[in-house]
Amino acid sequence: MTQDLIARAQAWLAEDPDSETREELAKLIESADAAELAVRFAGTLQFGTAGLRGELGAGPMRMNRSVVIRAAAGLAAYLKAQGQGDGLVVIGYDARYKSADFARDTAAVMVGAGLRAALLPRPLPTPVLAYAIRHLGAVAGVEVTASHNPPRDNGYKVYLGDGSQIVPPADAEIAAAIDAVASLHDVPRPESGWEVLGDEVLDAYLARTDTVLTPGSPRTANVVYTAMHGVGKDVLLAAFARAGFPEPVLVAEQAEPDPAFPTVAFPNPEEPGAMDLAFATARRANPDIIIANDPDADRCAAAVKDRDGQWRMLRGDEVGALLAAHLVTKGVTGVFAESIVSSSLLGRIAAAAGLGYEETLTGFKWIARVDGLRYGYEEALGYCVDPEGVRDKDGITAALVVAELASVLKEQGRTVLDLLDDLALAHGLHATDQLSVRVEDLTIISDAMARLREQPPVSLAGLAVTKAEDLTEGTEHLPPTDGLRYYLEGARVIVRPSGTEPKLKCYLEVVVPVASAAGLDAARARGAELLAGIKKDLAAAAGI
């Protein structure tokens, strides 16, 4: 083990304010675990447009109090450089391990730097923090959360005063300010001086949730709800009660916050098995719809009973289209927006309704910035139905609109599946899927991207590739990003590394024309066949 590595580890240990991570690092140094120390000190967690996210533990490549204090100090320096040195920073946090500690450290650093800081009163959904930024006139907001990542992770998400997540160049400028923090001993952290908010902000958020519903609309849908061991339950139940819906039946095993997430390997409704307990509860309660939040409740998932009587998850693109169609019937005006990885069906719904439509890069940091935005969604279960209140995805207000739609259809003697059929008949059957590969070795992702760039596929599932775009060069409408987009005859494929997890993600869509209701089953079969073929051929082309 090199002396340089030991010296860096000892220097980090000397500054670490957390007894747990100090003990962890001291044991690694004492046992001369060169391999593990080399991993922990291979660099630093990179602050990007998703902020920070990583595994908890000691060292600069893990999430810990030392890393968070540096991040907060960098953010404070950035805000002061922007002339906002006397501004308010509002801080929220979820119920994961260390979240409350990271939130308090952030408040202390802000006060020590001369800014004002306010902590939300307890672990609350991320959209409450996003709402609070604009409601309180803050210059920035921080949410301590790893969203739907595994239990061992935590993260640090930064918003600026417009209430939306940071985008370039702010992310690079904040990262540079973090890098400029020489020593934690130079970062003042007073013991007090920040405000701990009461429930006034939460009450104001809840009062606004009613505005996403049409006055007098049906509120009859029976819902089974899971909080996925996160922080959504109390806020969602309060919002549903205010709106006059029947009280949702809770998935009891997942109702209360638990940072261990004992019933799920990955606390993400999209992951296999995550919804099994919700389905079991639904088989007993027989609701009209199942609604799920992810742990920080900024995402919303829905599941319905299929025509064979089995419960199934709706894809994010299906919910995105259903909400858009429902908003159209409510007579909304403005622009519908989505990320490029989401279904093109939204554009067709907007065009048919005479509404504006925009495509953005992946992430609500881009969607929320669309001029005139009325509704935005992303296939990864993110929906923004009240952009004036929350300029980010919001799993609470989205759940209300899902329940309203289910209620309207129930009163008509129809189901969500009937509305999906209507959309397929009107615009073609839009079938989507994802090829997602989680890796331990990140070079697998870079090698796959390089291979596709060097030898782009000429056909997938027998469909000719009519156009290939390398998105690192940007397009007329999009800034540069690390991604590839292929247009095929009746299909589209996008390949990109995930911004928040060690995954390569490939987003597939096929559009199958449907002449009549009698042809729906055949169209679905054809769509599934094409998606399977594209997935197989793309995996081979990428070497994954």
mmCIF file of C-alpha atoms in Angstrom, residues 19-147:
data_model
loop_
_atom_site.group_PDB
_atom_site.id
_atom_site.type_symbol
_atom_site.label_atom_id
_atom_site.label_comp_id
_atom_site.label_asym_id
_atom_site.label_seq_id
_atom_site.Cartn_x
_atom_site.Cartn_y
_atom_site.Cartn_z
ATOM 1 C CA SER A 19 -17.704 8.979 14.708
ATOM 2 C CA GLU A 20 -19.194 6.133 12.630
ATOM 3 C CA THR A 21 -17.263 6.838 9.441
ATOM 4 C CA ARG A 22 -14.114 7.706 11.446
ATOM 5 C CA GLU A 23 -14.244 4.271 13.043
ATOM 6 C CA GLU A 24 -14.882 2.629 9.664
ATOM 7 C CA LEU A 25 -11.938 4.399 8.034
ATOM 8 C CA ALA A 26 -9.620 3.824 10.987
ATOM 9 C CA LYS A 27 -10.246 0.068 10.714
ATOM 10 C CA LEU A 28 -9.447 0.123 6.992
ATOM 11 C CA ILE A 29 -6.175 1.954 7.677
ATOM 12 C CA GLU A 30 -5.288 -0.342 10.578
ATOM 13 C CA SER A 31 -5.997 -3.495 8.569
ATOM 14 C CA ALA A 32 -4.031 -2.084 5.608
ATOM 15 C CA ASP A 33 -6.931 -2.900 3.267
ATOM 16 C CA ALA A 34 -5.254 -1.411 0.214
ATOM 17 C CA ALA A 35 -7.895 -2.525 -2.266
ATOM 18 C CA GLU A 36 -10.801 -0.995 -0.357
ATOM 19 C CA LEU A 37 -8.888 2.197 0.463
ATOM 20 C CA ALA A 38 -7.945 2.556 -3.201
ATOM 21 C CA VAL A 39 -11.638 2.369 -4.145
ATOM 22 C CA ARG A 40 -12.656 4.875 -1.447
ATOM 23 C CA PHE A 41 -9.925 7.330 -2.490
ATOM 24 C CA ALA A 42 -9.984 6.812 -6.275
ATOM 25 C CA GLY A 43 -11.359 10.330 -6.702
ATOM 26 C CA THR A 44 -14.353 12.213 -5.355
ATOM 27 C CA LEU A 45 -18.075 11.777 -5.885
ATOM 28 C CA GLN A 46 -18.830 14.013 -8.829
ATOM 29 C CA PHE A 47 -21.327 16.805 -8.353
ATOM 30 C CA GLY A 48 -23.458 16.995 -11.496
ATOM 31 C CA THR A 49 -26.958 17.853 -12.627
ATOM 32 C CA ALA A 50 -28.327 15.165 -10.312
ATOM 33 C CA GLY A 51 -26.287 16.658 -7.465
ATOM 34 C CA LEU A 52 -24.593 13.869 -5.525
ATOM 35 C CA ARG A 53 -25.639 10.273 -5.112
ATOM 36 C CA GLY A 54 -23.726 7.276 -3.870
ATOM 37 C CA GLU A 55 -23.210 4.551 -1.304
ATOM 38 C CA LEU A 56 -22.901 5.567 2.348
ATOM 39 C CA GLY A 57 -19.467 5.114 3.900
ATOM 40 C CA ALA A 58 -16.139 6.757 4.687
ATOM 41 C CA GLY A 59 -13.974 8.478 2.096
ATOM 42 C CA PRO A 60 -14.396 10.902 -0.809
ATOM 43 C CA MET A 61 -16.010 8.296 -3.099
ATOM 44 C CA ARG A 62 -18.845 7.664 -0.621
ATOM 45 C CA MET A 63 -21.747 9.689 0.767
ATOM 46 C CA ASN A 64 -20.875 10.935 4.251
ATOM 47 C CA ARG A 65 -20.912 14.063 6.388
ATOM 48 C CA SER A 66 -17.497 15.219 5.139
ATOM 49 C CA VAL A 67 -18.629 15.063 1.497
ATOM 50 C CA VAL A 68 -21.922 16.788 2.329
ATOM 51 C CA ILE A 69 -20.232 19.603 4.285
ATOM 52 C CA ARG A 70 -17.941 20.243 1.330
ATOM 53 C CA ALA A 71 -20.911 20.226 -1.045
ATOM 54 C CA ALA A 72 -22.811 22.670 1.164
ATOM 55 C CA ALA A 73 -19.773 24.937 1.428
ATOM 56 C CA GLY A 74 -19.418 24.922 -2.353
ATOM 57 C CA LEU A 75 -23.093 25.743 -2.814
ATOM 58 C CA ALA A 76 -22.827 28.579 -0.287
ATOM 59 C CA ALA A 77 -19.766 29.991 -2.088
ATOM 60 C CA TYR A 78 -21.606 29.782 -5.418
ATOM 61 C CA LEU A 79 -24.653 31.616 -4.030
ATOM 62 C CA LYS A 80 -22.441 34.354 -2.566
ATOM 63 C CA ALA A 81 -20.663 34.730 -5.897
ATOM 64 C CA GLN A 82 -24.097 35.194 -7.497
ATOM 65 C CA GLY A 83 -24.798 38.105 -5.127
ATOM 66 C CA GLN A 84 -27.199 36.048 -2.999
ATOM 67 C CA GLY A 85 -25.095 35.878 0.156
ATOM 68 C CA ASP A 86 -27.942 37.029 2.402
ATOM 69 C CA GLY A 87 -30.543 34.735 0.865
ATOM 70 C CA LEU A 88 -32.544 31.871 2.336
ATOM 71 C CA VAL A 89 -31.708 28.212 1.648
ATOM 72 C CA VAL A 90 -34.493 25.763 2.492
ATOM 73 C CA ILE A 91 -33.526 22.160 3.214
ATOM 74 C CA GLY A 92 -35.613 18.994 3.083
ATOM 75 C CA TYR A 93 -34.743 15.373 3.721
ATOM 76 C CA ASP A 94 -36.159 11.861 3.493
ATOM 77 C CA ALA A 95 -36.009 9.022 6.040
ATOM 78 C CA ARG A 96 -32.871 7.277 4.780
ATOM 79 C CA TYR A 97 -29.826 6.590 6.912
ATOM 80 C CA LYS A 98 -27.974 9.854 7.678
ATOM 81 C CA SER A 99 -30.498 12.087 5.862
ATOM 82 C CA ALA A 100 -31.319 14.161 8.961
ATOM 83 C CA ASP A 101 -27.586 14.540 9.763
ATOM 84 C CA PHE A 102 -26.799 15.697 6.231
ATOM 85 C CA ALA A 103 -29.679 18.193 6.353
ATOM 86 C CA ARG A 104 -28.515 19.673 9.676
ATOM 87 C CA ASP A 105 -24.921 19.911 8.439
ATOM 88 C CA THR A 106 -26.154 21.795 5.375
ATOM 89 C CA ALA A 107 -28.109 24.234 7.533
ATOM 90 C CA ALA A 108 -25.064 24.818 9.746
ATOM 91 C CA VAL A 109 -22.783 25.465 6.770
ATOM 92 C CA MET A 110 -25.238 27.951 5.247
ATOM 93 C CA VAL A 111 -25.549 29.894 8.497
ATOM 94 C CA GLY A 112 -21.778 29.785 8.960
ATOM 95 C CA ALA A 113 -21.372 31.300 5.498
ATOM 96 C CA GLY A 114 -23.743 34.153 6.304
ATOM 97 C CA LEU A 115 -26.823 32.842 4.534
ATOM 98 C CA ARG A 116 -30.131 32.074 6.190
ATOM 99 C CA ALA A 117 -31.281 28.455 6.431
ATOM 100 C CA ALA A 118 -34.591 26.763 7.142
ATOM 101 C CA LEU A 119 -35.106 23.038 7.693
ATOM 102 C CA LEU A 120 -38.384 21.308 6.898
ATOM 103 C CA PRO A 121 -39.861 19.999 10.183
ATOM 104 C CA ARG A 122 -39.361 16.264 9.537
ATOM 105 C CA PRO A 123 -38.806 13.794 6.669
ATOM 106 C CA LEU A 124 -41.216 14.866 3.909
ATOM 107 C CA PRO A 125 -41.730 14.238 0.179
ATOM 108 C CA THR A 126 -39.296 15.932 -2.190
ATOM 109 C CA PRO A 127 -42.118 17.912 -3.892
ATOM 110 C CA VAL A 128 -42.833 19.670 -0.579
ATOM 111 C CA LEU A 129 -39.249 20.974 -0.635
ATOM 112 C CA ALA A 130 -39.550 21.974 -4.304
ATOM 113 C CA TYR A 131 -42.762 23.851 -3.453
ATOM 114 C CA ALA A 132 -41.221 25.489 -0.369
ATOM 115 C CA ILE A 133 -38.400 27.116 -2.360
ATOM 116 C CA ARG A 134 -40.744 29.392 -4.309
ATOM 117 C CA HIS A 135 -43.307 29.683 -1.525
ATOM 118 C CA LEU A 136 -40.658 31.055 0.864
ATOM 119 C CA GLY A 137 -38.745 33.073 -1.734
ATOM 120 C CA ALA A 138 -35.547 31.066 -1.161
ATOM 121 C CA VAL A 139 -32.460 31.497 -3.337
ATOM 122 C CA ALA A 140 -31.833 27.743 -3.294
ATOM 123 C CA GLY A 141 -33.077 24.465 -1.916
ATOM 124 C CA VAL A 142 -31.431 21.181 -0.978
ATOM 125 C CA GLU A 143 -33.170 17.825 -0.728
ATOM 126 C CA VAL A 144 -31.260 15.019 0.970
ATOM 127 C CA THR A 145 -32.526 11.864 -0.750
ATOM 128 C CA ALA A 146 -31.415 8.945 -2.886
ATOM 129 C CA SER A 147 -34.965 8.632 -4.246
#
